[in-house]
Amino acid sequence: MGDRGTTNHSEMTDFILIGFRVCPELHLLLFLLFLLVYAMILLGNVGMMSIIMTDPRLNTPMYFFLGNLSFVDLSYSSVIAPKAMSNFWSESKAISFAGCVAQFFLFALFIVTEGFLLAAMAYDRFIAICNPLLYPVQMSTSLCTQLVVCSYFCGCISSVLQTSMTFTLSFCASRAIDHFYCDVRPLERLSCSDLFIHKMVSFSLSSIIILPTIIVIVISYVYIVSTVLKIRCTEGRKKAFSTCSSHLGVVGVLYGAVFFMYLTPDRFPELSKVAALCYSLITPMLNPLIYSLRNKDVKEALKKLLEKKNIILY
């Protein structure tokens, strides 16, 4: 039995991504929807990065973090969307073993990095509202760079651990992954290894990753709300809350979808796919919209950029 399991594992050169279980007539519609969402992700996040890099007024810690958030959103959606779209036209729907490992690694890297970036952004808002006079000193360029580098480092370490744990399992069942990308739970279903230790370690790792970021975000906003409620001026209170509303919206969408995805019982794979779609494609599409529609500085910078382009065209 041991030899057979090893043989099956070594012979497995590719997987099959089943994707969404819909009739073939709907493939074109789903392809167009994915294409539209991905085009909006490209336009929104590349546009956001361009605005932040070209407008001197946005040379602040908040927009430095936002630029990195846009890059991360663009990156992890690009890991998922092109392959998902190509599978709507592919009969085999195959992904190589190496391709599956790469997709798993990169997606885990960027999604964990995003969680830490959101925690850094919450800390930035906490300093800006609770200690405004010390803000330029405390949120120095050096500290902001360190927070971003630390976010990527934590994402990388987490991804290495999750990927190595998952792909050292023996896959001796069907090669068909019941998902539209390589994710941990669908891969676990294909394994004939004892998953108890794997799941315990995976849960512990997820807790170590998620809990600190949530704690930082919650504590930051407890202090923010406490400080804002002490402001007597209604206009000042409204302005303080408006600077946080975009960030809270992004946090709510991402963590809501992630918790729904991983707390949904494993016997509802189609429900898990919808939740995964929310945080892998819908969230990176909404983030630039949330920040641009709710942010006066970004809207003014965008207006200025468009006016400049019109002058060049004429």
PDB file of N, CA, C and O in Angstrom, residues 18 35 41 48-49 83 102 113 124 144 146 165 178 197 200 247 278 292 296 301 303 310:
ATOM      1  N   ILE A  18     -11.676  21.664 -11.950  1.00  0.00           N
ATOM      2  CA  ILE A  18     -13.062  21.478 -12.391  1.00  0.00           C
ATOM      3  C   ILE A  18     -13.766  22.822 -12.601  1.00  0.00           C
ATOM      4  O   ILE A  18     -14.542  23.012 -13.526  1.00  0.00           O
ATOM      5  N   LEU A  35     -13.754  38.246 -17.429  1.00  0.00           N
ATOM      6  CA  LEU A  35     -12.963  39.198 -18.220  1.00  0.00           C
ATOM      7  C   LEU A  35     -13.273  40.635 -17.815  1.00  0.00           C
ATOM      8  O   LEU A  35     -12.361  41.462 -17.665  1.00  0.00           O
ATOM      9  N   ILE A  41     -10.178  45.261 -12.491  1.00  0.00           N
ATOM     10  CA  ILE A  41      -9.088  45.130 -11.519  1.00  0.00           C
ATOM     11  C   ILE A  41      -7.817  45.780 -12.070  1.00  0.00           C
ATOM     12  O   ILE A  41      -7.141  46.548 -11.379  1.00  0.00           O
ATOM     13  N   MET A  48      -4.764  53.428  -9.732  1.00  0.00           N
ATOM     14  CA  MET A  48      -4.492  53.892  -8.368  1.00  0.00           C
ATOM     15  C   MET A  48      -2.997  54.050  -8.130  1.00  0.00           C
ATOM     16  O   MET A  48      -2.541  55.056  -7.560  1.00  0.00           O
ATOM     17  N   MET A  49      -2.213  53.061  -8.566  1.00  0.00           N
ATOM     18  CA  MET A  49      -0.757  53.140  -8.400  1.00  0.00           C
ATOM     19  C   MET A  49      -0.169  54.309  -9.184  1.00  0.00           C
ATOM     20  O   MET A  49       0.725  55.014  -8.699  1.00  0.00           O
ATOM     21  N   LYS A  83      -5.844  31.957 -15.613  1.00  0.00           N
ATOM     22  CA  LYS A  83      -6.016  30.504 -15.706  1.00  0.00           C
ATOM     23  C   LYS A  83      -7.491  30.126 -15.627  1.00  0.00           C
ATOM     24  O   LYS A  83      -7.951  29.242 -16.368  1.00  0.00           O
ATOM     25  N   ALA A 102       3.011  26.701  -7.875  1.00  0.00           N
ATOM     26  CA  ALA A 102       3.309  28.131  -8.053  1.00  0.00           C
ATOM     27  C   ALA A 102       2.081  28.984  -7.761  1.00  0.00           C
ATOM     28  O   ALA A 102       2.168  30.020  -7.081  1.00  0.00           O
ATOM     29  N   THR A 113       0.020  38.806   2.814  1.00  0.00           N
ATOM     30  CA  THR A 113       0.624  40.143   2.788  1.00  0.00           C
ATOM     31  C   THR A 113      -0.450  41.214   2.897  1.00  0.00           C
ATOM     32  O   THR A 113      -0.282  42.209   3.616  1.00  0.00           O
ATOM     33  N   ASP A 124      -1.638  53.158  11.049  1.00  0.00           N
ATOM     34  CA  ASP A 124      -1.413  54.494  10.473  1.00  0.00           C
ATOM     35  C   ASP A 124      -2.571  55.431  10.795  1.00  0.00           C
ATOM     36  O   ASP A 124      -2.377  56.592  11.182  1.00  0.00           O
ATOM     37  N   CYS A 144       7.493  53.213   7.745  1.00  0.00           N
ATOM     38  CA  CYS A 144       6.534  52.753   6.725  1.00  0.00           C
ATOM     39  C   CYS A 144       7.161  51.679   5.839  1.00  0.00           C
ATOM     40  O   CYS A 144       6.525  50.663   5.532  1.00  0.00           O
ATOM     41  N   GLN A 146       9.646  49.709   6.628  1.00  0.00           N
ATOM     42  CA  GLN A 146       9.825  48.509   7.453  1.00  0.00           C
ATOM     43  C   GLN A 146       8.522  47.733   7.604  1.00  0.00           C
ATOM     44  O   GLN A 146       8.514  46.483   7.551  1.00  0.00           O
ATOM     45  N   MET A 165       3.827  22.184   3.353  1.00  0.00           N
ATOM     46  CA  MET A 165       2.956  21.263   4.080  1.00  0.00           C
ATOM     47  C   MET A 165       1.950  20.595   3.152  1.00  0.00           C
ATOM     48  O   MET A 165       1.710  19.387   3.229  1.00  0.00           O
ATOM     49  N   ASP A 178     -11.793  20.181  -7.188  1.00  0.00           N
ATOM     50  CA  ASP A 178     -13.137  20.765  -7.295  1.00  0.00           C
ATOM     51  C   ASP A 178     -13.097  22.250  -6.910  1.00  0.00           C
ATOM     52  O   ASP A 178     -13.641  22.674  -5.887  1.00  0.00           O
ATOM     53  N   ILE A 197      -2.865  15.773  11.638  1.00  0.00           N
ATOM     54  CA  ILE A 197      -1.734  16.633  12.007  1.00  0.00           C
ATOM     55  C   ILE A 197      -1.629  17.810  11.048  1.00  0.00           C
ATOM     56  O   ILE A 197      -1.395  18.950  11.463  1.00  0.00           O
ATOM     57  N   MET A 200      -4.274  20.374  11.923  1.00  0.00           N
ATOM     58  CA  MET A 200      -3.962  21.045  13.185  1.00  0.00           C
ATOM     59  C   MET A 200      -2.862  22.093  12.996  1.00  0.00           C
ATOM     60  O   MET A 200      -2.955  23.217  13.486  1.00  0.00           O
ATOM     61  N   HIS A 247     -11.030  52.275   4.648  1.00  0.00           N
ATOM     62  CA  HIS A 247     -10.228  51.166   5.178  1.00  0.00           C
ATOM     63  C   HIS A 247     -11.117  50.109   5.835  1.00  0.00           C
ATOM     64  O   HIS A 247     -10.925  48.903   5.628  1.00  0.00           O
ATOM     65  N   CYS A 278     -15.268  35.969  -4.164  1.00  0.00           N
ATOM     66  CA  CYS A 278     -15.411  37.291  -3.536  1.00  0.00           C
ATOM     67  C   CYS A 278     -14.067  37.873  -3.137  1.00  0.00           C
ATOM     68  O   CYS A 278     -13.770  39.024  -3.421  1.00  0.00           O
ATOM     69  N   SER A 292     -11.319  55.447  -4.072  1.00  0.00           N
ATOM     70  CA  SER A 292     -11.433  56.615  -4.957  1.00  0.00           C
ATOM     71  C   SER A 292     -12.754  57.359  -4.761  1.00  0.00           C
ATOM     72  O   SER A 292     -12.789  58.591  -4.772  1.00  0.00           O
ATOM     73  N   LYS A 296     -11.409  62.320  -1.086  1.00  0.00           N
ATOM     74  CA  LYS A 296     -11.355  63.589  -1.796  1.00  0.00           C
ATOM     75  C   LYS A 296     -10.011  63.790  -2.494  1.00  0.00           C
ATOM     76  O   LYS A 296      -9.950  64.251  -3.641  1.00  0.00           O
ATOM     77  N   ALA A 301      -6.782  64.178  -7.429  1.00  0.00           N
ATOM     78  CA  ALA A 301      -5.590  63.736  -8.156  1.00  0.00           C
ATOM     79  C   ALA A 301      -5.968  63.105  -9.489  1.00  0.00           C
ATOM     80  O   ALA A 301      -5.309  63.320 -10.514  1.00  0.00           O
ATOM     81  N   LYS A 303      -8.742  63.738 -11.200  1.00  0.00           N
ATOM     82  CA  LYS A 303      -9.231  64.835 -12.045  1.00  0.00           C
ATOM     83  C   LYS A 303      -8.064  65.593 -12.678  1.00  0.00           C
ATOM     84  O   LYS A 303      -8.071  65.915 -13.867  1.00  0.00           O
ATOM     85  N   ASN A 310      -5.881  65.327 -21.217  1.00  0.00           N
ATOM     86  CA  ASN A 310      -6.662  66.047 -22.235  1.00  0.00           C
ATOM     87  C   ASN A 310      -5.834  67.146 -22.886  1.00  0.00           C
ATOM     88  O   ASN A 310      -5.913  67.374 -24.102  1.00  0.00           O
TER      89      ASN A 310
END
